[in-house]
Coordinates of C-alpha atoms and ligand atoms in Angstrom, one line a residue:
M1 CA 0.0 0.0 0.0
A2 CA 1.5 3.3 -1.1
L3 CA 2.0 6.1 1.4
R4 CA 0.0 9.2 0.6
S5 CA 1.5 12.6 0.8
W6 CA -0.3 16.0 1.0
V7 CA 1.9 17.0 -1.9
N8 CA -0.5 15.7 -4.6
S9 CA 2.1 15.2 -7.4
A10 CA 3.9 12.7 -5.1
N11 CA 0.8 10.4 -5.3
N12 CA 1.0 10.1 -9.1
A13 CA 1.9 6.5 -10.1
Q14 CA 4.3 7.8 -12.7
T15 CA 6.4 10.1 -10.6
D16 CA 10.0 9.2 -9.8
F17 CA 9.6 10.8 -6.4
P18 CA 6.8 9.4 -4.2
L19 CA 6.9 9.7 -0.4
E20 CA 8.8 6.4 -0.2
N21 CA 11.8 7.8 -2.2
L22 CA 12.8 11.1 -0.7
P23 CA 16.2 11.4 -2.6
Y24 CA 18.6 14.1 -1.5
G25 CA 20.0 16.9 -3.7
V26 CA 21.4 20.4 -3.4
F27 CA 20.0 23.4 -5.2
E28 CA 21.1 27.0 -5.8
G29 CA 19.2 29.0 -3.2
E30 CA 19.3 32.8 -3.0
G31 CA 21.9 32.7 -0.3
G32 CA 23.9 29.8 -1.7
P33 CA 23.6 26.0 -2.0
R34 CA 20.9 24.3 0.1
I35 CA 20.1 20.7 0.8
V36 CA 16.7 19.5 -0.4
V37 CA 14.7 16.3 -0.9
A38 CA 12.5 15.7 -4.0
I39 CA 8.8 15.0 -3.4
G40 CA 6.6 14.7 -6.5
D41 CA 7.3 17.8 -8.7
R42 CA 8.5 19.8 -5.7
I43 CA 11.7 20.1 -3.7
L44 CA 11.7 20.6 0.0
D45 CA 14.3 23.0 1.5
L46 CA 15.8 21.2 4.5
H47 CA 17.9 24.2 5.6
G48 CA 14.6 26.1 5.9
C49 CA 12.9 23.2 7.7
A50 CA 15.8 23.0 10.2
D51 CA 15.5 26.7 10.9
D52 CA 11.8 26.4 11.5
G53 CA 12.4 23.6 14.0
L54 CA 10.6 21.0 11.8
L55 CA 13.6 18.6 12.0
A56 CA 14.2 18.9 15.7
D57 CA 13.0 15.3 16.4
A58 CA 15.9 14.0 14.2
G59 CA 18.5 15.6 16.6
E60 CA 20.8 18.6 16.6
E61 CA 23.6 17.0 14.6
V62 CA 21.1 16.2 11.8
E63 CA 19.7 19.7 11.9
E64 CA 23.2 21.2 11.6
A65 CA 24.1 18.8 8.7
C66 CA 20.9 19.9 6.9
R67 CA 22.1 23.5 7.0
A68 CA 25.4 22.6 5.1
A69 CA 26.0 23.4 1.5
R70 CA 26.7 19.8 0.5
L71 CA 25.6 16.4 1.7
N72 CA 29.0 15.3 3.1
A73 CA 28.3 16.2 6.8
L74 CA 25.0 14.3 6.6
M75 CA 26.7 11.4 4.9
A76 CA 29.3 11.2 7.7
L77 CA 26.6 10.9 10.5
G78 CA 25.8 7.3 9.6
A79 CA 22.7 5.1 9.2
D80 CA 21.0 5.8 12.5
A81 CA 21.0 9.6 11.7
W82 CA 19.8 9.0 8.1
H83 CA 17.0 6.8 9.4
A84 CA 15.9 9.4 11.9
L85 CA 15.9 12.2 9.3
R86 CA 14.0 10.0 6.8
G87 CA 11.5 9.1 9.4
R88 CA 11.0 12.8 10.3
L89 CA 10.6 13.8 6.6
T90 CA 8.2 11.0 5.9
A91 CA 5.9 12.1 8.8
L92 CA 6.2 15.8 7.7
L93 CA 5.1 15.1 4.2
H94 CA 2.5 12.4 5.0
A95 CA -1.1 13.1 4.3
E96 CA -2.4 12.1 7.7
R97 CA 0.7 12.2 10.0
A98 CA 1.7 15.8 9.6
S99 CA 0.0 18.3 11.9
K100 CA -1.8 21.3 10.3
V101 CA 0.9 23.7 11.6
E102 CA 3.7 21.5 10.4
R103 CA 2.1 21.2 7.0
Q104 CA 1.7 24.9 6.7
H105 CA 5.4 25.5 7.6
A106 CA 6.6 22.8 5.3
Q107 CA 4.4 24.1 2.5
A108 CA 6.3 27.3 2.7
K109 CA 9.6 25.4 2.2
L110 CA 8.5 23.8 -1.1
I111 CA 9.8 25.0 -4.4
P112 CA 8.7 23.8 -7.9
M113 CA 11.4 21.5 -9.2
K114 CA 11.3 23.0 -12.6
N115 CA 12.4 26.4 -11.2
A116 CA 15.3 25.0 -9.2
R117 CA 18.9 25.0 -10.5
M118 CA 20.4 21.9 -9.1
L119 CA 24.1 21.7 -8.1
L120 CA 26.6 18.9 -7.5
P121 CA 25.2 17.5 -4.3
V122 CA 28.4 16.3 -2.8
E123 CA 32.0 17.4 -2.5
I124 CA 33.5 14.3 -4.1
G125 CA 37.0 13.7 -2.7
D126 CA 37.8 10.5 -4.7
Y127 CA 36.1 8.6 -7.5
T128 CA 36.7 5.0 -8.2
D129 CA 35.2 3.1 -11.1
F130 CA 34.7 -0.6 -11.1
Y131 CA 34.0 -3.3 -13.7
A132 CA 31.3 -5.2 -11.9
S133 CA 29.2 -6.3 -14.8
I134 CA 30.3 -9.7 -16.1
H135 CA 28.2 -9.2 -19.2
H136 CA 30.0 -6.0 -20.0
A137 CA 33.4 -7.5 -19.3
T138 CA 32.7 -10.5 -21.4
R139 CA 31.3 -8.6 -24.5
V140 CA 34.2 -6.1 -24.4
G141 CA 36.7 -8.9 -23.8
K142 CA 35.4 -10.8 -26.8
L143 CA 36.2 -7.9 -29.1
F144 CA 39.9 -8.2 -28.1
R145 CA 40.2 -11.8 -27.0
P146 CA 37.5 -14.0 -28.7
D147 CA 38.8 -17.2 -27.1
S148 CA 39.2 -15.9 -23.5
P149 CA 37.2 -12.8 -23.0
L150 CA 37.4 -12.7 -19.2
L151 CA 40.9 -12.2 -17.7
P152 CA 41.8 -14.8 -15.0
N153 CA 41.3 -12.5 -12.1
Y154 CA 37.7 -11.4 -12.9
K155 CA 35.9 -13.9 -10.7
Y156 CA 38.3 -13.5 -7.8
L157 CA 38.1 -9.8 -7.2
P158 CA 36.2 -6.7 -8.2
I159 CA 38.4 -5.0 -10.8
G160 CA 38.5 -1.2 -10.5
Y161 CA 40.7 1.8 -11.2
H162 CA 41.0 5.3 -9.7
G163 CA 39.0 7.9 -11.6
R164 CA 39.2 11.6 -11.6
S165 CA 36.9 13.6 -9.3
S166 CA 37.7 17.1 -10.6
S167 CA 35.9 16.5 -13.9
I168 CA 32.7 15.1 -12.4
V169 CA 29.8 17.3 -13.6
L170 CA 26.1 17.5 -13.0
S171 CA 23.5 16.2 -15.4
G172 CA 22.9 18.8 -18.1
T173 CA 26.5 20.0 -18.4
E174 CA 27.7 20.0 -22.0
I175 CA 30.5 17.5 -22.6
H176 CA 33.4 18.6 -24.7
R177 CA 34.8 16.1 -27.1
P178 CA 38.2 15.2 -25.8
A179 CA 41.4 15.2 -27.9
G180 CA 44.2 12.8 -27.5
Q181 CA 46.6 10.4 -29.1
T182 CA 45.3 7.5 -31.2
K183 CA 46.7 4.8 -33.4
S184 CA 45.1 4.4 -36.7
A185 CA 44.5 1.0 -38.5
N186 CA 47.7 1.7 -40.6
G187 CA 49.8 2.2 -37.5
E188 CA 50.0 6.0 -37.6
I189 CA 50.0 7.8 -34.2
T190 CA 48.3 11.2 -34.3
Y191 CA 46.8 13.7 -31.9
G192 CA 43.3 15.1 -32.4
P193 CA 39.6 14.9 -31.4
S194 CA 38.4 11.5 -30.5
Q195 CA 36.5 9.8 -33.2
A196 CA 35.1 7.1 -30.9
L197 CA 33.3 8.9 -28.1
D198 CA 31.0 6.6 -26.0
F199 CA 28.8 6.7 -23.0
E200 CA 28.7 4.2 -20.1
L201 CA 25.5 3.5 -18.2
E202 CA 26.6 3.1 -14.6
V203 CA 25.2 3.4 -11.0
G204 CA 27.3 5.2 -8.4
L205 CA 27.3 4.8 -4.6
F206 CA 28.2 7.5 -2.2
I207 CA 30.2 6.6 0.9
G208 CA 28.8 7.6 4.2
P209 CA 31.0 7.1 7.2
G210 CA 34.5 6.2 6.1
N211 CA 37.2 4.1 7.6
A212 CA 40.6 5.1 9.2
Q213 CA 43.6 4.4 7.0
G214 CA 45.1 1.0 7.9
T215 CA 41.6 -0.4 8.9
T216 CA 39.2 -2.4 6.7
I217 CA 35.4 -2.6 6.3
G218 CA 33.9 -6.0 7.0
I219 CA 31.5 -7.3 4.4
D220 CA 28.5 -7.5 6.7
A221 CA 29.1 -3.8 7.8
A222 CA 29.7 -2.6 4.2
E223 CA 26.2 -1.4 3.5
E224 CA 26.2 0.8 6.6
H225 CA 28.9 2.8 4.7
I226 CA 26.7 3.4 1.7
F227 CA 24.6 6.6 1.9
G228 CA 22.8 6.2 -1.4
L229 CA 22.9 5.7 -5.1
C230 CA 22.9 8.0 -8.2
L231 CA 23.2 7.6 -12.0
V232 CA 26.7 7.9 -13.5
N233 CA 27.7 8.4 -17.2
D234 CA 31.4 7.6 -17.4
W235 CA 32.0 9.1 -20.9
S236 CA 34.8 7.2 -22.6
A237 CA 37.0 7.9 -25.7
R238 CA 37.5 4.4 -27.1
D239 CA 40.2 5.3 -29.6
L240 CA 42.3 7.0 -26.9
Q241 CA 41.6 4.1 -24.6
A242 CA 42.8 1.5 -27.0
W243 CA 46.2 3.2 -27.4
E244 CA 46.9 4.3 -23.8
Y245 CA 45.4 1.6 -21.6
Q246 CA 48.3 -0.8 -21.4
P247 CA 50.0 -1.3 -19.0
L248 CA 48.4 0.8 -16.3
G249 CA 44.7 1.0 -17.4
P250 CA 42.4 3.8 -18.4
F251 CA 43.7 7.4 -18.1
L252 CA 42.9 10.3 -20.5
A253 CA 40.2 8.2 -22.2
K254 CA 38.1 8.6 -19.1
S255 CA 39.3 11.6 -17.1
F256 CA 37.9 14.4 -19.2
A257 CA 34.3 14.2 -17.9
T258 CA 31.9 12.1 -15.8
S259 CA 28.3 13.1 -15.4
I260 CA 26.1 12.3 -12.4
S261 CA 22.4 12.7 -11.7
P262 CA 21.4 15.4 -9.2
W263 CA 19.5 13.0 -6.9
V264 CA 21.0 10.6 -4.4
V265 CA 18.5 7.8 -3.6
P266 CA 18.8 6.5 -0.1
L267 CA 19.7 2.8 0.1
E268 CA 16.8 2.5 2.6
A269 CA 14.4 3.5 -0.1
L270 CA 15.5 0.6 -2.3
A271 CA 15.2 -2.0 0.5
P272 CA 11.8 -3.4 -0.8
Y273 CA 13.4 -4.0 -4.2
R274 CA 16.3 -6.3 -3.0
L275 CA 16.7 -9.7 -4.6
S276 CA 19.2 -12.5 -4.4
T277 CA 22.2 -12.2 -6.7
D278 CA 22.3 -15.1 -9.2
Q279 CA 25.4 -14.3 -11.1
R280 CA 28.0 -16.7 -9.6
A281 CA 27.7 -19.9 -11.6
A282 CA 28.6 -23.5 -10.7
G283 CA 32.4 -23.9 -11.2
D284 CA 33.2 -20.3 -10.4
P285 CA 36.0 -19.9 -7.8
E286 CA 34.8 -19.9 -4.2
L287 CA 34.5 -16.4 -2.8
M288 CA 37.2 -15.5 -0.4
T289 CA 36.1 -15.1 3.2
Y290 CA 36.4 -11.4 3.3
L291 CA 34.0 -11.0 0.4
R292 CA 31.5 -13.6 1.6
S293 CA 28.4 -12.1 3.1
R294 CA 26.8 -13.9 6.1
T295 CA 23.7 -11.6 6.2
S296 CA 20.3 -13.1 5.3
H297 CA 19.0 -10.2 3.3
P298 CA 19.4 -10.3 -0.5
Q299 CA 22.4 -8.3 -1.9
A300 CA 21.2 -7.3 -5.3
F301 CA 18.8 -4.6 -6.3
D302 CA 16.0 -4.8 -8.9
V303 CA 16.6 -1.4 -10.6
T304 CA 15.7 -1.0 -14.3
L305 CA 18.3 1.1 -16.2
E306 CA 17.7 2.9 -19.5
A307 CA 19.7 5.0 -21.9
R308 CA 18.2 7.2 -24.6
L309 CA 19.9 8.9 -27.5
S310 CA 18.8 11.9 -29.6
S311 CA 20.7 13.6 -32.4
R312 CA 20.6 17.2 -33.2
A313 CA 18.6 16.4 -36.3
M314 CA 16.1 14.3 -34.4
R315 CA 15.5 17.1 -31.9
A316 CA 15.2 19.7 -34.7
S317 CA 12.4 17.7 -36.3
G318 CA 10.6 17.1 -32.9
M319 CA 11.4 13.4 -32.7
E320 CA 11.5 11.6 -29.3
P321 CA 14.8 10.2 -28.1
M322 CA 15.4 6.6 -29.0
R323 CA 15.9 4.1 -26.2
I324 CA 19.2 2.3 -27.0
C325 CA 19.7 0.4 -23.7
H326 CA 17.3 -1.4 -21.3
G327 CA 19.1 -3.2 -18.5
N328 CA 18.9 -4.0 -14.8
L329 CA 21.3 -3.5 -11.8
R330 CA 20.5 -7.1 -10.7
H331 CA 22.9 -8.4 -13.3
L332 CA 26.1 -7.2 -11.6
Y333 CA 28.5 -10.0 -10.8
W334 CA 29.8 -8.1 -7.7
T335 CA 27.5 -6.6 -5.1
L336 CA 27.7 -3.0 -3.9
A337 CA 28.9 -4.3 -0.5
Q338 CA 31.7 -6.3 -2.1
L339 CA 32.9 -3.1 -3.9
V340 CA 33.1 -1.2 -0.7
T341 CA 34.8 -4.0 1.3
H342 CA 37.3 -4.8 -1.5
H343 CA 38.2 -1.2 -1.8
A344 CA 39.1 -0.9 1.9
S345 CA 40.6 -4.4 2.1
N346 CA 44.1 -3.2 1.8
G347 CA 43.6 -0.5 4.5
C348 CA 42.8 2.3 2.0
N349 CA 40.7 4.9 3.8
L350 CA 37.3 5.8 2.2
R351 CA 35.8 9.2 3.1
P352 CA 32.3 10.6 3.3
G353 CA 31.3 11.7 -0.2
D354 CA 33.6 9.4 -2.1
L355 CA 32.0 8.1 -5.2
L356 CA 32.3 4.4 -6.2
A357 CA 30.7 3.5 -9.6
T358 CA 29.8 0.0 -10.7
G359 CA 31.2 0.2 -14.2
T360 CA 29.0 -0.2 -17.2
V361 CA 25.9 -2.1 -16.2
S362 CA 25.0 -4.6 -19.0
G363 CA 22.7 -7.6 -19.0
P364 CA 22.8 -10.9 -20.8
E365 CA 20.2 -10.0 -23.5
D366 CA 20.6 -8.1 -26.8
G367 CA 19.5 -4.5 -26.1
S368 CA 20.9 -4.5 -22.5
E369 CA 24.4 -3.3 -23.6
G370 CA 25.3 -0.3 -21.4
C371 CA 27.6 1.4 -24.0
L372 CA 28.0 1.7 -27.7
L373 CA 31.3 -0.2 -27.8
E374 CA 29.5 -3.4 -26.7
K375 CA 27.0 -3.1 -29.5
R376 CA 29.9 -3.9 -31.9
H377 CA 29.8 -7.5 -30.9
R378 CA 26.9 -7.7 -33.3
N379 CA 28.7 -5.5 -35.8
E380 CA 25.7 -3.3 -36.2
P381 CA 25.8 0.4 -35.7
V382 CA 22.7 1.9 -34.0
C383 CA 20.1 3.1 -36.6
L384 CA 18.3 6.1 -35.3
P385 CA 14.6 6.6 -36.3
N386 CA 15.5 9.2 -38.9
G387 CA 17.9 6.9 -40.6
E388 CA 21.1 8.3 -39.1
M389 CA 23.7 5.7 -38.1
R390 CA 25.8 5.7 -34.9
A391 CA 28.9 3.6 -34.2
F392 CA 29.9 6.3 -31.7
L393 CA 28.6 9.7 -30.5
E394 CA 28.5 12.7 -32.9
D395 CA 28.6 16.3 -31.9
G396 CA 25.1 17.4 -30.8
D397 CA 24.1 14.0 -29.6
E398 CA 22.4 13.8 -26.2
V399 CA 22.4 10.8 -24.0
V400 CA 19.9 10.6 -21.1
L401 CA 20.2 7.9 -18.5
T402 CA 17.2 7.0 -16.2
A403 CA 16.5 4.3 -13.6
Y404 CA 13.7 3.2 -11.4
A405 CA 12.7 0.4 -9.1
H406 CA 9.1 -0.9 -9.4
R407 CA 7.0 -3.9 -8.5
D408 CA 3.3 -4.6 -8.7
G409 CA 1.5 -2.9 -5.8
M410 CA 4.7 -0.9 -4.9
P411 CA 5.6 2.6 -5.7
R412 CA 8.0 3.6 -8.5
I413 CA 11.3 4.7 -6.9
G414 CA 13.0 6.8 -9.7
F415 CA 16.5 8.2 -9.9
G416 CA 15.6 11.2 -12.0
A417 CA 17.8 11.7 -15.1
C418 CA 21.5 12.0 -16.0
A419 CA 21.8 13.9 -19.2
G420 CA 24.7 15.1 -21.3
R421 CA 25.1 16.6 -24.8
I422 CA 28.3 16.4 -26.8
G423 CA 29.8 19.8 -27.8
G424 CA 32.7 20.3 -30.0
A425 CA 36.4 19.6 -29.2
A426 CA 37.8 21.1 -26.0
D427 CA 39.2 24.6 -26.5
A428 CA 42.9 25.0 -26.4
E429 CA 44.1 27.6 -23.8
Ligands
CA501 CA1 33.4 3.0 -16.6

């Protein structure tokens, strides 16, 4: 039974933001950035709510964290504080549980979402990108090694690399086509704009409380270190990548830009959509003890993921974007908890606001490839509805990622959108 809010738009079955979601974001207020939650087609200003005493039940530390300009302080407080705040906000926005006075005060703190300029919600210290989808790793591996697509370490540990946090941008920011060195088919090495620009459909997790350097995070405590999830587009220049990636892995092919969605969906909101992970097959190596969960609750999440593409010509003639990927987070080989535990397993300190991304999320079926590179296993470029063909992204193309969890009789928990449009080559300075 869905919860009813006095914010009418939150009761619409199609909204991404029902009362059960309450994702966190930051918007540009008159006096600077302010923390908000999304509810229907409105955003609720938590700084204002704290000043009005509406969050007092959640405790002084929570009130103070809600007055900050970014989510990091709230992230650092941990799961009990998040639960208290979420409980308080649920009551405040609930159709029957909010008192008349509370409702009047909260009403004054609502802003139409369409009028709000959203900002990066988190001061992201470090960004790590994993490779947790076995379907992605297998398809990409087949392009280079048809006989042994997966490298020998894949089923033993979550593969990752250190990304670049300075170039993480919010959804809606234009992406400049990167330039770099590439090696042509005839062996010539040149420098110039990438001719193989791709997107990667990923989910990111934000670290809440961190760990001290030299300590580790036990697998069954790992989810207590996850504040929430967002959408990530890890833009990739495949031609730069092919030439530079050996021996140390991706570098300039990835570091020029990464887009994230403005909303951070609390892990607690996704609890009803958990399911057992089914990706480890008979014959796979046994999980090492430090990665083996002993909790009884399922470790995967049933979250539908989609990517849509529109070209400049399509938009000019009023065409809808074309859906080019339809996948699900449940298909990851490694769980979110395993990513966190493995990251800290050498004593590396994670900090509140660090972003860990899953890597491209792809499924087993045709159509679930989370990037254009993978579509090449069928040797077919994407054919857009107006007849344009795409092997990789052209200038003016826009990619929009979306995600939602939904089950019969349950609300739709949406992630909002992560959009980016390709501009021309980066300007020389
Ligand atoms: Ca990636």
